Amino acid sequence: MTERVALLGSTGSVGLNTLEVVRRHPGRFRVMALTARSSTARMLEQCLEFCPEQVVMVDTEAALALRTMLAEHDSDIEVLSGGESLERVVRDADCVVCAIVGAVGLASTMAAVRAGAKVLIANKEPLVMLGPAIMRLARRHGAVILPLDSEHNAIFQCLPSAMQQVLGESGMDGRYGIRRLLLTGSGGPFRQRDPATLASVTPDEACAHPNWDMGRKISVDSATMMNKGLELIEACSLFSMDESSIEIVVHPQSVVHSMVEFVDGSVLAQMANPDMKVPIANALAWPDRIESGAAWLDLPDCARFDFESPDHARFPSLGLAREVARTGGTAPAMLNAANEVAVDAFLAGEIGFDRITELVAGTLDQLPVENTLELETVLEADRAARASCTLRIREIRPVPVADTGPE
């Protein structure tokens, strides 16, 4: 049976890798919807190759341009615009790949869950912002949530098959003999750099990940290790584990993608070359296995595996995220929102690299935490954190006042 796939964020890194896997299995998957923000040239190429029924360009002008381009190729693909259209195109899909970076992907992810689809989540934000509610929603509507993050997918692969079927249920660690989860991370490009020099880090340096080819925002999160903090929060909801049962381990080679330790002393690890096609293929075909197109892992060539505890003084985001995980409520949504704003400011040259986590922490200190996890409550917390962090950035670097001339 051919599986109808809606790919949200098809022109980004995860989207491109997903299409590479789909391309290898034309009889198994049918791309029925593609979405992007504004990358019309790349979307046109994808439309001509995969012939989806619908396309969403969130940017209205980009949608108009794409309609014109498709008309020149005599294509009758329906082109929609606006963020609300993302929710429309997931309704008839068997499988929805959620790869939209940022909080903007929250509503479409929830729509896919309500539709009872198999939902492959690559963007951290939905489960960070509204994880417990999303997992409850999935159980109510019969949706299957599968992680595409290499770390969470690695944990998923190491779980007993019975536990894979019931993600999000309470008491899962006690029922399946799990002692703790071990999230691995490379430590990014600054694992051994003198902390005193981090203030002078450039965006290009922060985005030069030693192992992975990722988007700029995610690359900066790796450099601050905020990505591991967000992954910890995400894992709490996805696997129904307390934050105290989740450890972060630095593994510079990025071959062991995460591990599960059981009460009998066994530790199961998932290993592969650092290639997103591996977790994508695993989730797309689950519970089967299909070829991903990734290079085979040559263990003798790996030579060595190193593991070390993270340096919390170098990476203060880890302690901050763990505190937020303990707090719960709207705190994770505010952490995510403030981090997005601070990272954007760094990439725009408005703040130094060393100010990112400081700004996020300061924003959290200023705002109250609501314990009610409803969509509107979380979105309001998101808006408040963005506004507060933006104001703090302006205090660091005031916006120039236009010269209006003599009065």
mmCIF file of C-alpha atoms in Angstrom:
data_model
loop_
_atom_site.group_PDB
_atom_site.id
_atom_site.type_symbol
_atom_site.label_atom_id
_atom_site.label_comp_id
_atom_site.label_asym_id
_atom_site.label_seq_id
_atom_site.Cartn_x
_atom_site.Cartn_y
_atom_site.Cartn_z
ATOM 1 C CA MET A 1 0.000 0.000 0.000
ATOM 2 C CA THR A 2 1.366 3.427 -0.977
ATOM 3 C CA GLU A 3 1.659 5.864 1.921
ATOM 4 C CA ARG A 4 0.516 9.443 1.279
ATOM 5 C CA VAL A 5 3.122 11.835 2.684
ATOM 6 C CA ALA A 6 2.778 15.533 3.533
ATOM 7 C CA LEU A 7 6.173 17.151 3.987
ATOM 8 C CA LEU A 8 6.113 20.398 5.970
ATOM 9 C CA GLY A 9 9.334 22.300 5.370
ATOM 10 C CA SER A 10 10.394 20.510 2.201
ATOM 11 C CA THR A 11 13.100 22.982 1.139
ATOM 12 C CA GLY A 12 15.087 22.805 4.384
ATOM 13 C CA SER A 13 17.759 20.298 5.369
ATOM 14 C CA VAL A 14 15.380 17.696 6.841
ATOM 15 C CA GLY A 15 12.969 18.149 3.952
ATOM 16 C CA LEU A 16 15.679 17.568 1.346
ATOM 17 C CA ASN A 17 16.895 14.451 3.154
ATOM 18 C CA THR A 18 13.335 13.144 3.423
ATOM 19 C CA LEU A 19 12.852 13.513 -0.315
ATOM 20 C CA GLU A 20 16.119 11.648 -0.904
ATOM 21 C CA VAL A 21 14.752 8.688 1.044
ATOM 22 C CA VAL A 22 11.349 8.902 -0.682
ATOM 23 C CA ARG A 23 13.070 9.024 -4.068
ATOM 24 C CA ARG A 24 14.575 5.600 -3.354
ATOM 25 C CA HIS A 25 11.172 4.038 -2.677
ATOM 26 C CA PRO A 26 8.740 5.371 -5.298
ATOM 27 C CA GLY A 27 6.277 2.511 -4.891
ATOM 28 C CA ARG A 28 6.066 2.867 -1.128
ATOM 29 C CA PHE A 29 5.552 6.622 -0.692
ATOM 30 C CA ARG A 30 3.517 9.230 -2.592
ATOM 31 C CA VAL A 31 4.255 12.894 -1.898
ATOM 32 C CA MET A 32 0.811 14.524 -1.737
ATOM 33 C CA ALA A 33 1.758 17.898 -0.193
ATOM 34 C CA LEU A 34 4.869 20.069 0.109
ATOM 35 C CA THR A 35 5.291 23.287 2.074
ATOM 36 C CA ALA A 36 7.917 26.001 2.438
ATOM 37 C CA ARG A 37 8.143 29.609 3.513
ATOM 38 C CA SER A 38 9.511 31.368 0.441
ATOM 39 C CA SER A 39 12.025 29.209 -1.502
ATOM 40 C CA THR A 40 10.219 29.261 -4.840
ATOM 41 C CA ALA A 41 13.050 28.018 -7.077
ATOM 42 C CA ARG A 42 13.698 24.918 -4.985
ATOM 43 C CA MET A 43 9.969 24.293 -4.544
ATOM 44 C CA LEU A 44 9.442 24.460 -8.303
ATOM 45 C CA GLU A 45 12.052 21.724 -8.774
ATOM 46 C CA GLN A 46 10.335 19.563 -6.165
ATOM 47 C CA CYS A 47 6.917 20.109 -7.708
ATOM 48 C CA LEU A 48 8.092 19.100 -11.166
ATOM 49 C CA GLU A 49 9.723 15.931 -9.798
ATOM 50 C CA PHE A 50 7.195 14.736 -7.208
ATOM 51 C CA CYS A 51 3.942 16.241 -8.600
ATOM 52 C CA PRO A 52 2.175 16.844 -5.266
ATOM 53 C CA GLU A 53 -1.526 17.614 -5.193
ATOM 54 C CA GLN A 54 -1.032 20.716 -3.062
ATOM 55 C CA VAL A 55 1.769 23.107 -2.187
ATOM 56 C CA VAL A 56 1.828 25.745 0.526
ATOM 57 C CA MET A 57 4.075 28.799 0.381
ATOM 58 C CA VAL A 58 3.628 30.613 3.676
ATOM 59 C CA ASP A 59 4.801 33.861 2.095
ATOM 60 C CA THR A 60 1.981 35.256 -0.080
ATOM 61 C CA GLU A 61 4.266 36.805 -2.698
ATOM 62 C CA ALA A 62 6.183 33.546 -2.991
ATOM 63 C CA ALA A 63 2.886 31.710 -3.573
ATOM 64 C CA LEU A 64 1.974 34.098 -6.393
ATOM 65 C CA ALA A 65 5.395 33.638 -7.973
ATOM 66 C CA LEU A 66 5.172 29.847 -7.742
ATOM 67 C CA ARG A 67 1.721 29.813 -9.361
ATOM 68 C CA THR A 68 3.157 31.718 -12.308
ATOM 69 C CA MET A 69 6.136 29.344 -12.579
ATOM 70 C CA LEU A 70 3.939 26.247 -12.464
ATOM 71 C CA ALA A 71 1.549 27.702 -15.054
ATOM 72 C CA GLU A 72 4.512 28.076 -17.425
ATOM 73 C CA HIS A 73 5.044 24.317 -17.022
ATOM 74 C CA ASP A 74 1.318 23.558 -17.576
ATOM 75 C CA SER A 75 1.026 22.233 -14.033
ATOM 76 C CA ASP A 76 -2.309 22.098 -12.230
ATOM 77 C CA ILE A 77 -0.819 21.739 -8.719
ATOM 78 C CA GLU A 78 -2.869 23.754 -6.234
ATOM 79 C CA VAL A 79 -0.766 26.463 -4.573
ATOM 80 C CA LEU A 80 -1.980 27.768 -1.219
ATOM 81 C CA SER A 81 -0.561 30.559 0.907
ATOM 82 C CA GLY A 82 -0.447 31.566 4.551
ATOM 83 C CA GLY A 83 0.383 29.673 7.701
ATOM 84 C CA GLU A 84 -3.202 28.497 8.199
ATOM 85 C CA SER A 85 -2.977 26.491 4.966
ATOM 86 C CA LEU A 86 -0.385 24.240 6.612
ATOM 87 C CA GLU A 87 -3.156 22.800 8.773
ATOM 88 C CA ARG A 88 -5.332 22.147 5.722
ATOM 89 C CA VAL A 89 -2.864 20.013 3.758
ATOM 90 C CA VAL A 90 -2.168 17.518 6.551
ATOM 91 C CA ARG A 91 -5.766 16.319 6.887
ATOM 92 C CA ASP A 92 -5.686 13.622 4.202
ATOM 93 C CA ALA A 93 -2.117 12.430 4.705
ATOM 94 C CA ASP A 94 -1.172 9.011 6.077
ATOM 95 C CA CYS A 95 2.207 10.352 7.171
ATOM 96 C CA VAL A 96 3.137 13.952 8.038
ATOM 97 C CA VAL A 97 6.785 14.995 8.307
ATOM 98 C CA CYS A 98 7.015 18.096 10.503
ATOM 99 C CA ALA A 99 10.274 19.866 9.655
ATOM 100 C CA ILE A 100 9.380 23.537 10.072
ATOM 101 C CA VAL A 101 11.967 25.220 12.286
ATOM 102 C CA GLY A 102 10.605 27.322 15.146
ATOM 103 C CA ALA A 103 7.345 27.748 17.016
ATOM 104 C CA VAL A 104 5.544 28.437 13.719
ATOM 105 C CA GLY A 105 5.322 24.670 13.227
ATOM 106 C CA LEU A 106 3.269 24.064 16.367
ATOM 107 C CA ALA A 107 -0.251 24.486 14.956
ATOM 108 C CA SER A 108 0.345 22.300 11.886
ATOM 109 C CA THR A 109 1.889 19.572 14.039
ATOM 110 C CA MET A 110 -1.175 19.550 16.275
ATOM 111 C CA ALA A 111 -3.436 19.433 13.202
ATOM 112 C CA ALA A 112 -1.572 16.359 11.962
ATOM 113 C CA VAL A 113 -1.983 14.703 15.352
ATOM 114 C CA ARG A 114 -5.729 15.471 15.371
ATOM 115 C CA ALA A 115 -5.987 13.867 11.937
ATOM 116 C CA GLY A 116 -4.710 10.601 13.427
ATOM 117 C CA ALA A 117 -1.726 10.457 11.081
ATOM 118 C CA LYS A 118 1.708 8.993 11.573
ATOM 119 C CA VAL A 119 3.511 12.168 12.627
ATOM 120 C CA LEU A 120 7.275 12.396 12.203
ATOM 121 C CA ILE A 121 8.567 15.298 14.286
ATOM 122 C CA ALA A 122 11.914 16.824 13.342
ATOM 123 C CA ASN A 123 11.390 20.276 14.862
ATOM 124 C CA LYS A 124 11.903 20.342 18.623
ATOM 125 C CA GLU A 125 9.508 23.171 19.328
ATOM 126 C CA PRO A 126 6.103 21.383 19.427
ATOM 127 C CA LEU A 127 7.171 18.845 22.039
ATOM 128 C CA VAL A 128 9.195 21.432 23.951
ATOM 129 C CA MET A 129 6.322 23.913 24.076
ATOM 130 C CA LEU A 130 3.336 21.614 24.487
ATOM 131 C CA GLY A 131 4.734 18.105 24.840
ATOM 132 C CA PRO A 132 2.423 16.521 27.442
ATOM 133 C CA ALA A 133 -0.679 17.929 25.737
ATOM 134 C CA ILE A 134 0.453 16.726 22.302
ATOM 135 C CA MET A 135 1.122 13.214 23.585
ATOM 136 C CA ARG A 136 -2.338 13.110 25.200
ATOM 137 C CA LEU A 137 -3.861 14.384 21.954
ATOM 138 C CA ALA A 138 -2.082 11.646 20.010
ATOM 139 C CA ARG A 139 -3.509 8.921 22.251
ATOM 140 C CA ARG A 140 -6.987 10.421 21.937
ATOM 141 C CA HIS A 141 -6.916 10.532 18.122
ATOM 142 C CA GLY A 142 -4.902 7.386 17.459
ATOM 143 C CA ALA A 143 -1.931 9.254 16.000
ATOM 144 C CA VAL A 144 1.553 7.744 16.079
ATOM 145 C CA ILE A 145 4.333 10.170 16.970
ATOM 146 C CA LEU A 146 7.830 9.216 15.832
ATOM 147 C CA PRO A 147 10.948 11.321 16.465
ATOM 148 C CA LEU A 148 13.275 12.372 13.650
ATOM 149 C CA ASP A 149 15.900 14.013 15.835
ATOM 150 C CA SER A 150 18.850 11.621 15.570
ATOM 151 C CA GLU A 151 19.105 11.419 19.382
ATOM 152 C CA HIS A 152 15.447 10.739 20.082
ATOM 153 C CA ASN A 153 15.180 8.378 17.145
ATOM 154 C CA ALA A 154 18.208 6.501 18.507
ATOM 155 C CA ILE A 155 16.500 6.123 21.882
ATOM 156 C CA PHE A 156 13.331 5.019 20.125
ATOM 157 C CA GLN A 157 15.247 2.322 18.244
ATOM 158 C CA CYS A 158 16.751 1.044 21.509
ATOM 159 C CA LEU A 159 13.390 0.705 23.257
ATOM 160 C CA PRO A 160 11.521 -2.603 23.532
ATOM 161 C CA SER A 161 9.073 -2.897 20.627
ATOM 162 C CA ALA A 162 6.107 -2.958 23.044
ATOM 163 C CA MET A 163 7.196 0.390 24.453
ATOM 164 C CA GLN A 164 7.517 1.881 20.952
ATOM 165 C CA GLN A 165 3.794 1.327 20.525
ATOM 166 C CA VAL A 166 2.780 3.370 23.596
ATOM 167 C CA LEU A 167 5.012 6.452 23.633
ATOM 168 C CA GLY A 168 3.811 9.082 26.060
ATOM 169 C CA GLU A 169 2.091 6.775 28.529
ATOM 170 C CA SER A 170 2.994 7.246 32.195
ATOM 171 C CA GLY A 171 5.094 4.791 34.142
ATOM 172 C CA MET A 172 6.972 3.578 31.080
ATOM 173 C CA ASP A 173 10.381 3.382 32.730
ATOM 174 C CA GLY A 174 9.176 1.159 35.570
ATOM 175 C CA ARG A 175 7.161 -1.067 33.249
ATOM 176 C CA TYR A 176 10.023 -1.724 30.824
ATOM 177 C CA GLY A 177 13.019 -1.787 33.152
ATOM 178 C CA ILE A 178 14.613 1.462 31.977
ATOM 179 C CA ARG A 179 16.984 3.127 34.423
ATOM 180 C CA ARG A 180 17.939 6.205 32.403
ATOM 181 C CA LEU A 181 18.288 7.684 28.943
ATOM 182 C CA LEU A 182 21.667 8.917 27.691
ATOM 183 C CA LEU A 183 21.432 11.757 25.157
ATOM 184 C CA THR A 184 24.680 12.191 23.268
ATOM 185 C CA GLY A 185 25.961 15.401 21.710
ATOM 186 C CA SER A 186 29.146 16.290 19.881
ATOM 187 C CA GLY A 187 29.833 19.371 21.991
ATOM 188 C CA GLY A 188 29.741 21.480 18.836
ATOM 189 C CA PRO A 189 32.594 23.570 17.448
ATOM 190 C CA PHE A 190 33.579 25.136 20.795
ATOM 191 C CA ARG A 191 33.960 22.062 22.995
ATOM 192 C CA GLN A 192 37.658 22.802 23.541
ATOM 193 C CA ARG A 193 37.786 26.508 22.802
ATOM 194 C CA ASP A 194 38.901 28.912 25.530
ATOM 195 C CA PRO A 195 35.669 30.289 27.070
ATOM 196 C CA ALA A 196 37.318 33.703 27.339
ATOM 197 C CA THR A 197 37.317 33.931 23.521
ATOM 198 C CA LEU A 198 33.635 33.073 22.980
ATOM 199 C CA ALA A 199 32.587 36.736 22.985
ATOM 200 C CA SER A 200 34.377 37.176 19.641
ATOM 201 C CA VAL A 201 32.823 34.161 17.918
ATOM 202 C CA THR A 202 31.348 34.953 14.489
ATOM 203 C CA PRO A 203 28.119 33.447 13.127
ATOM 204 C CA ASP A 204 30.076 31.511 10.508
ATOM 205 C CA GLU A 205 32.279 29.983 13.204
ATOM 206 C CA ALA A 206 29.250 29.020 15.287
ATOM 207 C CA CYS A 207 27.593 27.417 12.272
ATOM 208 C CA ALA A 208 30.644 25.332 11.343
ATOM 209 C CA HIS A 209 29.520 22.105 13.021
ATOM 210 C CA PRO A 210 32.305 19.494 13.064
ATOM 211 C CA ASN A 211 30.067 16.559 12.051
ATOM 212 C CA TRP A 212 26.568 17.566 10.917
ATOM 213 C CA ASP A 213 25.351 19.691 8.007
ATOM 214 C CA MET A 214 22.444 21.658 9.497
ATOM 215 C CA GLY A 215 20.607 24.960 9.200
ATOM 216 C CA ARG A 216 22.151 28.037 10.813
ATOM 217 C CA LYS A 217 19.745 28.326 13.742
ATOM 218 C CA ILE A 218 20.147 24.673 14.733
ATOM 219 C CA SER A 219 23.913 24.939 14.276
ATOM 220 C CA VAL A 220 24.079 27.841 16.743
ATOM 221 C CA ASP A 221 21.971 25.799 19.195
ATOM 222 C CA SER A 222 24.542 23.038 18.875
ATOM 223 C CA ALA A 223 27.349 25.505 19.552
ATOM 224 C CA THR A 224 25.686 26.695 22.779
ATOM 225 C CA MET A 225 24.423 23.131 23.477
ATOM 226 C CA MET A 226 20.948 24.602 23.894
ATOM 227 C CA ASN A 227 19.910 21.915 21.424
ATOM 228 C CA LYS A 228 20.731 19.286 24.065
ATOM 229 C CA GLY A 229 18.758 21.215 26.653
ATOM 230 C CA LEU A 230 15.739 21.373 24.361
ATOM 231 C CA GLU A 231 16.166 17.686 23.546
ATOM 232 C CA LEU A 232 16.135 16.865 27.262
ATOM 233 C CA ILE A 233 12.802 18.670 27.672
ATOM 234 C CA GLU A 234 11.463 16.966 24.553
ATOM 235 C CA ALA A 235 12.545 13.531 25.791
ATOM 236 C CA CYS A 236 10.680 14.025 29.072
ATOM 237 C CA SER A 237 7.381 14.223 27.179
ATOM 238 C CA LEU A 238 8.141 11.792 24.382
ATOM 239 C CA PHE A 239 9.338 8.978 26.627
ATOM 240 C CA SER A 240 7.473 9.887 29.845
ATOM 241 C CA MET A 241 10.703 10.208 31.821
ATOM 242 C CA ASP A 242 11.621 12.596 34.614
ATOM 243 C CA GLU A 243 14.502 14.930 33.813
ATOM 244 C CA SER A 244 16.554 13.340 36.610
ATOM 245 C CA SER A 245 16.523 10.067 34.616
ATOM 246 C CA ILE A 246 17.993 11.689 31.491
ATOM 247 C CA GLU A 247 21.728 12.359 31.218
ATOM 248 C CA ILE A 248 23.621 14.309 28.570
ATOM 249 C CA VAL A 249 26.935 12.855 27.418
ATOM 250 C CA VAL A 250 29.419 14.534 25.078
ATOM 251 C CA HIS A 251 30.506 12.210 22.281
ATOM 252 C CA PRO A 252 32.664 14.148 19.777
ATOM 253 C CA GLN A 253 32.560 11.524 17.013
ATOM 254 C CA SER A 254 28.731 11.673 16.617
ATOM 255 C CA VAL A 255 28.531 7.965 15.827
ATOM 256 C CA VAL A 256 26.674 6.792 18.936
ATOM 257 C CA HIS A 257 23.489 8.836 18.636
ATOM 258 C CA SER A 258 22.051 8.014 22.065
ATOM 259 C CA MET A 259 21.703 5.132 24.514
ATOM 260 C CA VAL A 260 19.247 3.484 26.893
ATOM 261 C CA GLU A 261 20.419 1.999 30.182
ATOM 262 C CA PHE A 262 18.332 -0.761 31.779
ATOM 263 C CA VAL A 263 18.055 -1.822 35.411
ATOM 264 C CA ASP A 264 20.018 -5.032 34.770
ATOM 265 C CA GLY A 265 23.101 -2.982 33.820
ATOM 266 C CA SER A 266 22.699 -3.358 30.052
ATOM 267 C CA VAL A 267 23.203 -0.305 27.836
ATOM 268 C CA LEU A 268 21.830 -0.370 24.296
ATOM 269 C CA ALA A 269 23.231 2.148 21.806
ATOM 270 C CA GLN A 270 22.224 3.074 18.269
ATOM 271 C CA MET A 271 25.134 3.838 15.947
ATOM 272 C CA ALA A 272 25.302 5.213 12.424
ATOM 273 C CA ASN A 273 27.174 7.770 10.378
ATOM 274 C CA PRO A 274 25.952 11.313 11.153
ATOM 275 C CA ASP A 275 23.381 11.426 8.350
ATOM 276 C CA MET A 276 19.745 12.489 8.849
ATOM 277 C CA LYS A 277 18.597 9.985 6.239
ATOM 278 C CA VAL A 278 19.079 7.196 8.808
ATOM 279 C CA PRO A 279 16.466 8.370 11.350
ATOM 280 C CA ILE A 280 14.206 9.584 8.532
ATOM 281 C CA ALA A 281 14.179 6.164 6.865
ATOM 282 C CA ASN A 282 13.622 4.473 10.222
ATOM 283 C CA ALA A 283 10.589 6.607 11.034
ATOM 284 C CA LEU A 284 9.107 6.634 7.532
ATOM 285 C CA ALA A 285 9.112 2.836 7.311
ATOM 286 C CA TRP A 286 8.465 1.966 10.975
ATOM 287 C CA PRO A 287 8.011 -0.780 12.039
ATOM 288 C CA ASP A 288 9.840 -1.983 8.911
ATOM 289 C CA ARG A 289 13.370 -1.169 7.780
ATOM 290 C CA ILE A 290 14.233 0.311 4.385
ATOM 291 C CA GLU A 291 17.397 1.496 2.676
ATOM 292 C CA SER A 292 18.201 5.107 3.565
ATOM 293 C CA GLY A 293 21.011 5.921 1.163
ATOM 294 C CA ALA A 294 23.386 6.789 4.002
ATOM 295 C CA ALA A 295 26.954 5.494 3.881
ATOM 296 C CA TRP A 296 27.571 2.263 5.758
ATOM 297 C CA LEU A 297 29.315 2.605 9.104
ATOM 298 C CA ASP A 298 32.915 1.374 8.969
ATOM 299 C CA LEU A 299 33.744 0.565 12.587
ATOM 300 C CA PRO A 300 37.508 0.058 12.112
ATOM 301 C CA ASP A 301 37.615 3.439 10.385
ATOM 302 C CA CYS A 302 35.985 5.048 13.444
ATOM 303 C CA ALA A 303 39.105 4.059 15.430
ATOM 304 C CA ARG A 304 37.784 5.309 18.783
ATOM 305 C CA PHE A 305 34.719 6.402 20.706
ATOM 306 C CA ASP A 306 35.176 9.161 23.291
ATOM 307 C CA PHE A 307 32.654 10.096 25.971
ATOM 308 C CA GLU A 308 32.845 12.884 28.537
ATOM 309 C CA SER A 309 30.602 14.890 30.826
ATOM 310 C CA PRO A 310 29.579 18.304 29.476
ATOM 311 C CA ASP A 311 31.286 21.397 30.851
ATOM 312 C CA HIS A 312 28.402 23.286 32.474
ATOM 313 C CA ALA A 313 30.513 26.421 32.919
ATOM 314 C CA ARG A 314 31.203 26.484 29.188
ATOM 315 C CA PHE A 315 27.613 25.510 28.331
ATOM 316 C CA PRO A 316 25.304 27.193 30.900
ATOM 317 C CA SER A 317 22.309 26.461 28.668
ATOM 318 C CA LEU A 318 22.316 22.864 29.934
ATOM 319 C CA GLY A 319 21.703 23.814 33.545
ATOM 320 C CA LEU A 320 19.112 26.374 32.489
ATOM 321 C CA ALA A 321 17.192 23.835 30.410
ATOM 322 C CA ARG A 322 17.231 21.258 33.200
ATOM 323 C CA GLU A 323 15.811 23.846 35.600
ATOM 324 C CA VAL A 324 13.091 24.659 33.063
ATOM 325 C CA ALA A 325 12.289 20.951 32.663
ATOM 326 C CA ARG A 326 11.764 20.716 36.433
ATOM 327 C CA THR A 327 9.567 23.830 36.426
ATOM 328 C CA GLY A 328 7.339 22.717 33.545
ATOM 329 C CA GLY A 329 4.195 24.622 32.603
ATOM 330 C CA THR A 330 4.886 27.430 30.157
ATOM 331 C CA ALA A 331 8.572 27.684 31.124
ATOM 332 C CA PRO A 332 9.774 25.451 28.231
ATOM 333 C CA ALA A 333 7.814 27.534 25.705
ATOM 334 C CA MET A 334 9.389 30.726 27.055
ATOM 335 C CA LEU A 335 12.864 29.159 26.977
ATOM 336 C CA ASN A 336 12.391 28.166 23.346
ATOM 337 C CA ALA A 337 10.974 31.554 22.325
ATOM 338 C CA ALA A 338 13.688 33.595 24.019
ATOM 339 C CA ASN A 339 16.355 31.355 22.526
ATOM 340 C CA GLU A 340 14.962 31.805 19.004
ATOM 341 C CA VAL A 341 15.043 35.584 19.413
ATOM 342 C CA ALA A 342 18.554 35.604 20.922
ATOM 343 C CA VAL A 343 19.960 33.300 18.232
ATOM 344 C CA ASP A 344 18.418 35.441 15.482
ATOM 345 C CA ALA A 345 20.017 38.511 17.068
ATOM 346 C CA PHE A 346 23.404 36.795 17.161
ATOM 347 C CA LEU A 347 23.143 35.707 13.519
ATOM 348 C CA ALA A 348 22.214 39.294 12.614
ATOM 349 C CA GLY A 349 25.316 40.607 14.389
ATOM 350 C CA GLU A 350 23.323 42.414 17.092
ATOM 351 C CA ILE A 351 24.744 40.547 20.107
ATOM 352 C CA GLY A 352 27.800 38.489 20.932
ATOM 353 C CA PHE A 353 27.725 34.712 21.099
ATOM 354 C CA ASP A 354 28.361 34.770 24.828
ATOM 355 C CA ARG A 355 25.175 36.792 25.428
ATOM 356 C CA ILE A 356 22.736 34.241 23.980
ATOM 357 C CA THR A 357 22.154 32.099 27.081
ATOM 358 C CA GLU A 358 22.469 35.138 29.346
ATOM 359 C CA LEU A 359 19.592 36.820 27.502
ATOM 360 C CA VAL A 360 17.448 33.690 27.642
ATOM 361 C CA ALA A 361 18.005 33.300 31.383
ATOM 362 C CA GLY A 362 17.251 36.965 32.010
ATOM 363 C CA THR A 363 14.008 36.701 30.044
ATOM 364 C CA LEU A 364 12.869 33.692 32.087
ATOM 365 C CA ASP A 365 13.651 35.512 35.316
ATOM 366 C CA GLN A 366 11.303 38.348 34.342
ATOM 367 C CA LEU A 367 8.224 36.344 33.359
ATOM 368 C CA PRO A 368 5.698 34.349 35.416
ATOM 369 C CA VAL A 369 5.152 30.654 34.680
ATOM 370 C CA GLU A 370 1.629 29.381 34.036
ATOM 371 C CA ASN A 371 0.932 25.750 34.888
ATOM 372 C CA THR A 372 -2.025 25.370 32.493
ATOM 373 C CA LEU A 373 -0.882 23.749 29.251
ATOM 374 C CA GLU A 374 -3.450 24.997 26.750
ATOM 375 C CA LEU A 375 -2.530 26.126 23.255
ATOM 376 C CA GLU A 376 -3.506 29.775 23.746
ATOM 377 C CA THR A 377 -1.744 29.939 27.125
ATOM 378 C CA VAL A 378 1.438 28.559 25.606
ATOM 379 C CA LEU A 379 1.240 30.864 22.584
ATOM 380 C CA GLU A 380 0.762 33.873 24.865
ATOM 381 C CA ALA A 381 3.814 32.801 26.899
ATOM 382 C CA ASP A 382 5.723 32.468 23.626
ATOM 383 C CA ARG A 383 4.736 35.995 22.575
ATOM 384 C CA ALA A 384 5.600 37.453 25.981
ATOM 385 C CA ALA A 385 9.045 35.837 25.987
ATOM 386 C CA ARG A 386 9.803 37.074 22.476
ATOM 387 C CA ALA A 387 8.795 40.620 23.379
ATOM 388 C CA SER A 388 10.777 40.576 26.610
ATOM 389 C CA CYS A 389 13.922 39.163 25.001
ATOM 390 C CA THR A 390 13.682 41.634 22.108
ATOM 391 C CA LEU A 391 13.490 44.497 24.601
ATOM 392 C CA ARG A 392 16.555 43.208 26.438
ATOM 393 C CA ILE A 393 18.470 43.038 23.163
ATOM 394 C CA ARG A 394 17.565 46.647 22.392
ATOM 395 C CA GLU A 395 18.879 47.647 25.799
ATOM 396 C CA ILE A 396 22.183 46.014 24.871
ATOM 397 C CA ARG A 397 22.239 47.582 21.412
ATOM 398 C CA PRO A 398 19.841 50.538 21.186
ATOM 399 C CA VAL A 399 18.015 51.009 17.904
ATOM 400 C CA PRO A 400 19.290 54.233 16.263
ATOM 401 C CA VAL A 401 16.832 57.098 16.240
ATOM 402 C CA ALA A 402 16.288 58.641 12.811
ATOM 403 C CA ASP A 403 17.548 62.211 12.431
ATOM 404 C CA THR A 404 14.474 64.329 11.747
ATOM 405 C CA GLY A 405 16.483 67.534 11.367
ATOM 406 C CA PRO A 406 16.073 70.803 13.282
ATOM 407 C CA GLU A 407 12.712 71.440 14.876
#
